[in-house]
mmCIF file of C-alpha atoms in Angstrom:
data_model
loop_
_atom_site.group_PDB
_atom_site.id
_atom_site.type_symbol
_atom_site.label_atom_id
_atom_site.label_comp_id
_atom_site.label_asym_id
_atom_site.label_seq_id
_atom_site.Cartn_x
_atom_site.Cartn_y
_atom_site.Cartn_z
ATOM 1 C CA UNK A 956 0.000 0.000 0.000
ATOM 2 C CA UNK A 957 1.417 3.587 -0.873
ATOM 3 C CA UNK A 958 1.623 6.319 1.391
ATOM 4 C CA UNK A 959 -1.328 8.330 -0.223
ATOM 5 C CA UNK A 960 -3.348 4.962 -0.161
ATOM 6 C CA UNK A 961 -2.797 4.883 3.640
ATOM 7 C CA UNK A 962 -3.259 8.581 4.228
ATOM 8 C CA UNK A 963 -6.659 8.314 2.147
ATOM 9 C CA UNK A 964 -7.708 5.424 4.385
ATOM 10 C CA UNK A 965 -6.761 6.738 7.762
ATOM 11 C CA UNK A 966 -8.586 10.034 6.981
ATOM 12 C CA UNK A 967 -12.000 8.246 6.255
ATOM 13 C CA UNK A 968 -11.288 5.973 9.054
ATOM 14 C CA UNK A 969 -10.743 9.048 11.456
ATOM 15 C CA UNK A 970 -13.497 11.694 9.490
ATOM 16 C CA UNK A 971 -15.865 9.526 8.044
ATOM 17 C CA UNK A 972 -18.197 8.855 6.803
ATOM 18 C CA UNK A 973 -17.229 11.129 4.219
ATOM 19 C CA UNK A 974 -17.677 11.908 0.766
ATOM 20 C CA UNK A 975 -14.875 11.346 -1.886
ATOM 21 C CA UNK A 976 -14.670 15.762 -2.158
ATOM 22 C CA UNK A 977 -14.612 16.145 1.633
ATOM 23 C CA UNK A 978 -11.536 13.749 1.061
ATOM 24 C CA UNK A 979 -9.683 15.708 -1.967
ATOM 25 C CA UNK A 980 -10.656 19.138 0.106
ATOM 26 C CA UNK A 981 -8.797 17.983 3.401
ATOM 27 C CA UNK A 982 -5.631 16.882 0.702
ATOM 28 C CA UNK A 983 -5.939 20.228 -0.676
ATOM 29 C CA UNK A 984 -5.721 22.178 2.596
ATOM 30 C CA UNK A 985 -2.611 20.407 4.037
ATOM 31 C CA UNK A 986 0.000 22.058 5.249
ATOM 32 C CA UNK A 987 2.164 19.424 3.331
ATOM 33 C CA UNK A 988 2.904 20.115 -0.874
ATOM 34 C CA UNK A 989 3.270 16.709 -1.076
ATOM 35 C CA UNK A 990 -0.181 15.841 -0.007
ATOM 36 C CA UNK A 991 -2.449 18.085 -2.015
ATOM 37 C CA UNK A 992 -3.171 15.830 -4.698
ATOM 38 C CA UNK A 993 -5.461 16.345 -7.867
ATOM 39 C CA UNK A 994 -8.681 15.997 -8.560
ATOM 40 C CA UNK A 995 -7.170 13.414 -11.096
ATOM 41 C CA UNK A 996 -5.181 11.567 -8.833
ATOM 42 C CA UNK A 997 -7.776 11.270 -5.522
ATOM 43 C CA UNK A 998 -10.828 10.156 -7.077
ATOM 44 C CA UNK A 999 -9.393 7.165 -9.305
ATOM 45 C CA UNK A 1000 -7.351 6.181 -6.283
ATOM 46 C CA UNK A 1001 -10.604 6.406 -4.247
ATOM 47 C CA UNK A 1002 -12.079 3.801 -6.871
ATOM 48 C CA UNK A 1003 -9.378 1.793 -6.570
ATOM 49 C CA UNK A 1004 -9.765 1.328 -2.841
ATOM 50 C CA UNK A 1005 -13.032 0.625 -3.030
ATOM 51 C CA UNK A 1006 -12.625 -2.402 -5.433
ATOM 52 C CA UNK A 1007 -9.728 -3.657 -3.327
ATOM 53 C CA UNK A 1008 -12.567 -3.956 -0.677
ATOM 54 C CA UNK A 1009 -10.592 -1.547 1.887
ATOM 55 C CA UNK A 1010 -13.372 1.061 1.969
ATOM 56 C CA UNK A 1011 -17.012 1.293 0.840
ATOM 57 C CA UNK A 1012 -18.752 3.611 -0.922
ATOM 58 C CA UNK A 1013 -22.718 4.086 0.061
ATOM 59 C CA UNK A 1014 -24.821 6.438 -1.922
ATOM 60 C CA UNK A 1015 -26.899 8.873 0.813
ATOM 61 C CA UNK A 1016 -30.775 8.907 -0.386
ATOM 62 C CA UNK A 1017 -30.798 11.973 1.220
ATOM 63 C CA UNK A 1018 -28.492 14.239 -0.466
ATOM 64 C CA UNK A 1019 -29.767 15.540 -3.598
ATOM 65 C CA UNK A 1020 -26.531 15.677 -5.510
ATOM 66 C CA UNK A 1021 -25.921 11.975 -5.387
ATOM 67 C CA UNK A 1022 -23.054 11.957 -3.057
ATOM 68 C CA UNK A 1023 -21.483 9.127 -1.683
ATOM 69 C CA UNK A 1024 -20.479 8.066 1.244
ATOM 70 C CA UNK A 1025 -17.062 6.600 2.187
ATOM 71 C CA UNK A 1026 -16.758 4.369 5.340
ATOM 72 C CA UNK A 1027 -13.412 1.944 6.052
ATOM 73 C CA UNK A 1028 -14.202 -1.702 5.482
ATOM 74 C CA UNK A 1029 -12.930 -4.464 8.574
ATOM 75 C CA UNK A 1030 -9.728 -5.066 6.511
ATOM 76 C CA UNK A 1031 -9.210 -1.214 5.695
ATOM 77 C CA UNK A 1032 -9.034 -0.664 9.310
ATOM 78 C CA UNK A 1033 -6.419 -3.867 9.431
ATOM 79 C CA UNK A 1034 -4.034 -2.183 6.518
ATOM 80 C CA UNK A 1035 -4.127 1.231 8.321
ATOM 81 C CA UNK A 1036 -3.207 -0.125 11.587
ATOM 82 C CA UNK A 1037 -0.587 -2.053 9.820
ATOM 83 C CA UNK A 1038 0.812 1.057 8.386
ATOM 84 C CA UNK A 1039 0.876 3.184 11.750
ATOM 85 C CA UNK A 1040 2.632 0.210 13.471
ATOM 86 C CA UNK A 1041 4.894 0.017 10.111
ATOM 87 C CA UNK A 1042 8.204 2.051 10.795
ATOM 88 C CA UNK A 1043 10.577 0.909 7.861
ATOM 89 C CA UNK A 1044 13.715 3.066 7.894
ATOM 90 C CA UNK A 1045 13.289 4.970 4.793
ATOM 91 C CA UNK A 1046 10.500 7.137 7.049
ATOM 92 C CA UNK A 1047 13.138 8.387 9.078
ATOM 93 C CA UNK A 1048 15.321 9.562 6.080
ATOM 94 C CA UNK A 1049 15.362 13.593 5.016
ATOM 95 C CA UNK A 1050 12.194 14.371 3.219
ATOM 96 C CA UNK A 1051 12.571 15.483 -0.591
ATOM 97 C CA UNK A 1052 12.480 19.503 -0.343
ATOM 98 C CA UNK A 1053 13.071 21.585 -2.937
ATOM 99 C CA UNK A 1054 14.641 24.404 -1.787
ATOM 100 C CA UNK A 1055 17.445 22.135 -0.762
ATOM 101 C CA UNK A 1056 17.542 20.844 -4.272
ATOM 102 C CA UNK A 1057 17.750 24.447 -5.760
ATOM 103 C CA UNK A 1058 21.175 25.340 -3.336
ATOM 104 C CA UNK A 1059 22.631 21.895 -4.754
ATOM 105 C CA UNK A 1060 22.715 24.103 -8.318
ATOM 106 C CA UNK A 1061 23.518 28.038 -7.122
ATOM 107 C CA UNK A 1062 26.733 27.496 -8.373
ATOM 108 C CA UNK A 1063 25.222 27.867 -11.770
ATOM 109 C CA UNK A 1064 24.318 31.427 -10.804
ATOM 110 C CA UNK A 1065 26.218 34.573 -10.823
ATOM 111 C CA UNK A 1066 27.102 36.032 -6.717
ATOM 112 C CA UNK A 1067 24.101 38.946 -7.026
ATOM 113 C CA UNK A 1068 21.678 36.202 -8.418
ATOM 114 C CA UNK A 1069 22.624 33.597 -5.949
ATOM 115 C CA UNK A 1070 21.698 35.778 -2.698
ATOM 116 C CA UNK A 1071 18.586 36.832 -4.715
ATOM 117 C CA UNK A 1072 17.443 33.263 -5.049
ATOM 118 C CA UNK A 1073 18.920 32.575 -1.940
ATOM 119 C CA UNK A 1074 16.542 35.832 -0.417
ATOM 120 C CA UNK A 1075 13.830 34.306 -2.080
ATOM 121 C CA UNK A 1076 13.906 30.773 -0.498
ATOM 122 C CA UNK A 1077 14.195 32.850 2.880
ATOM 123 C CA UNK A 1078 11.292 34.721 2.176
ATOM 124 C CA UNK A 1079 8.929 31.577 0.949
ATOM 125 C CA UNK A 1080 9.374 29.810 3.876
ATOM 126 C CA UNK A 1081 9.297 32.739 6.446
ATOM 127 C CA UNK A 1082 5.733 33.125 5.086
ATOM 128 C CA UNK A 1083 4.763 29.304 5.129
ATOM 129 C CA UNK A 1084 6.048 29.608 8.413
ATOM 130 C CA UNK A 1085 3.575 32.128 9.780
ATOM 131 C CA UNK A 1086 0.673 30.386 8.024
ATOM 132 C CA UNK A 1087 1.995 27.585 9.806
ATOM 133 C CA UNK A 1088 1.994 29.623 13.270
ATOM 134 C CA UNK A 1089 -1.450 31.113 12.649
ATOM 135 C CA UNK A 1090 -3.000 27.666 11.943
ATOM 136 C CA UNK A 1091 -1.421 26.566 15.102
ATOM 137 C CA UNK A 1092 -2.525 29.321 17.207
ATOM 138 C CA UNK A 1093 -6.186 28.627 15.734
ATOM 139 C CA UNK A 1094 -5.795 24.193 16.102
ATOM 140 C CA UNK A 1095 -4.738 25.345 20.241
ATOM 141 C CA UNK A 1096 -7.652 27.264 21.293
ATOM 142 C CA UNK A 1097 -9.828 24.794 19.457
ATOM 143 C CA UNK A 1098 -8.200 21.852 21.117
ATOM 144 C CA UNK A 1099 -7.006 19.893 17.877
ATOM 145 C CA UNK A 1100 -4.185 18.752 20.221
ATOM 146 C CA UNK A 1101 -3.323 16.253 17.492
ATOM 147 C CA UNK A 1102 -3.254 18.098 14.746
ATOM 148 C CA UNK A 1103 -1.493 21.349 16.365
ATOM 149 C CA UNK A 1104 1.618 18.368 17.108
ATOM 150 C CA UNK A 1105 1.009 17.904 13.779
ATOM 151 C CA UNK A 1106 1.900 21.444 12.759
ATOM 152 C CA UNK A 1107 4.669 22.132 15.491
ATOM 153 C CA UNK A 1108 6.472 19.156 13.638
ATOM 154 C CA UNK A 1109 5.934 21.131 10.270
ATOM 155 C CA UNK A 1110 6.743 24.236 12.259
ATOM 156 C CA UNK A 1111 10.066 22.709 13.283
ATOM 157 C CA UNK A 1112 11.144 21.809 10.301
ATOM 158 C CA UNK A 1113 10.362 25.283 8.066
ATOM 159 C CA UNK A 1114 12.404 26.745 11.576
ATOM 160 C CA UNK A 1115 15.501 24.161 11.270
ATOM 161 C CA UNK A 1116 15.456 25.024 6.985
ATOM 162 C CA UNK A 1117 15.044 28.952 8.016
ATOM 163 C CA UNK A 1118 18.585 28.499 10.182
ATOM 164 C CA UNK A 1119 20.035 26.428 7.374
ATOM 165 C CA UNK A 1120 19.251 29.109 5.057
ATOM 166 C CA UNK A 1121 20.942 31.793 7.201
ATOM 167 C CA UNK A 1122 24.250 29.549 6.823
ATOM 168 C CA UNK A 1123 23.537 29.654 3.036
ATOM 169 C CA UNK A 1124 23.398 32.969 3.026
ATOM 170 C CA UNK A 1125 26.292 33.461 4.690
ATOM 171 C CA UNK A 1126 28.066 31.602 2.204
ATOM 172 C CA UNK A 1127 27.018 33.206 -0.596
ATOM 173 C CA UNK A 1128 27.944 36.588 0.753
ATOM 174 C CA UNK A 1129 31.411 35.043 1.091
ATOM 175 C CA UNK A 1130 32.778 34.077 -1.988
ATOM 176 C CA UNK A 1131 36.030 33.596 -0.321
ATOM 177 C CA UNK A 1132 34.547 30.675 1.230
ATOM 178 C CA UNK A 1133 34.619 28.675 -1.860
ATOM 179 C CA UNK A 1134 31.640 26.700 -0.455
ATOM 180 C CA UNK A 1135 29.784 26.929 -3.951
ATOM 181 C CA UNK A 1136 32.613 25.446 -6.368
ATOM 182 C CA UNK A 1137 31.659 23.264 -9.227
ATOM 183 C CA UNK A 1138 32.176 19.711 -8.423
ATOM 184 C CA UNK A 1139 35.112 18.439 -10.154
ATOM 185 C CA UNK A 1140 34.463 16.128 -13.043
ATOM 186 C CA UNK A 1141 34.028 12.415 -12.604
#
């Protein structure tokens, strides 16, 4: 089971019932660019998971629009437990991020467009970091203790990448460092 077919589970498991847009809406809000998947890419996998017999869908004779609603079947609840008690090592390795995939490349910029870029990856995540802090502030006083650990872990990380950056930046500023040589051929 992927990670997306797990988080897609667990969500109707902790939410549901639920309808297959309440599903693609709660992707869409995360905090996480990795988890707001498509329209394209939610729905099909919703289908999937419903012939796999790991949730059901149930159309509502009340709802005019012909919604239906998602519930986790017996062994749907089995493959997310599974998952949570799962901890294979590759979930412990650094997450992709592409800011950190951008530095591996500055060298291909000139010094004055280097700190620019390097400015600008400052600036992106100072501001996801606030978001971050206001949803926080807002998950507190509404008692979503899980989900505000949820965002202190994202708010942890954008703060450990925000001191990273300052080192960057340092870096750049000092050419005489000769931190951001080409690597020598292979």
């Amino acid at each position: 089971m992927t990670e997306l077919e797990a988080c897609v589970i667990a969500l109707i498991a902790r939410d549901g019932p639920c309808t297959a847009y309440y599903v693609r809406m709660s992707f869409e809000q995360s905090a996480a660019s990795t988890w707001r998947a498509s329209t394209g890419s939610i729905y099909p996998l919703i289908r999937r998971l419903v012939a796999r017999g790991l949730i059901r869908s149930r159309q509502d004779g009340d709802d005019k629009r012909g919604a239906k609603h998602l519930s986790v079947t017996p062994s749907g609840h089995e493959a997310v437990r599974d998952w949570l008690l799962d901890t294979p090592d590759w979930i412990g390795d650094a997450s992709a991020d592409p800011i950190r995939t951008r530095v591996h490349f500055l060298m291909l910029l000139g010094g004055d467009e280097r700190a620019r870029a390097v400015k600008g990856m400052i600036e992106t995540t100072q501001r996801s970091l606030a978001a971050i802090n206001a949803k926080m502030q807002h998950l507190k006083s509404a008692g979503e203790t899980i989900e505000w650990l949820v965002h202190k872990g994202a708010r942890a990380m954008l703060q450990a990448r925000l001191d990273w950056l300052d080192e960057v930046s340092a870096i750049v500023r000092d050419d005489g460092a000769g931190g951001l040589r080409r690597p020598a051929a292979l």
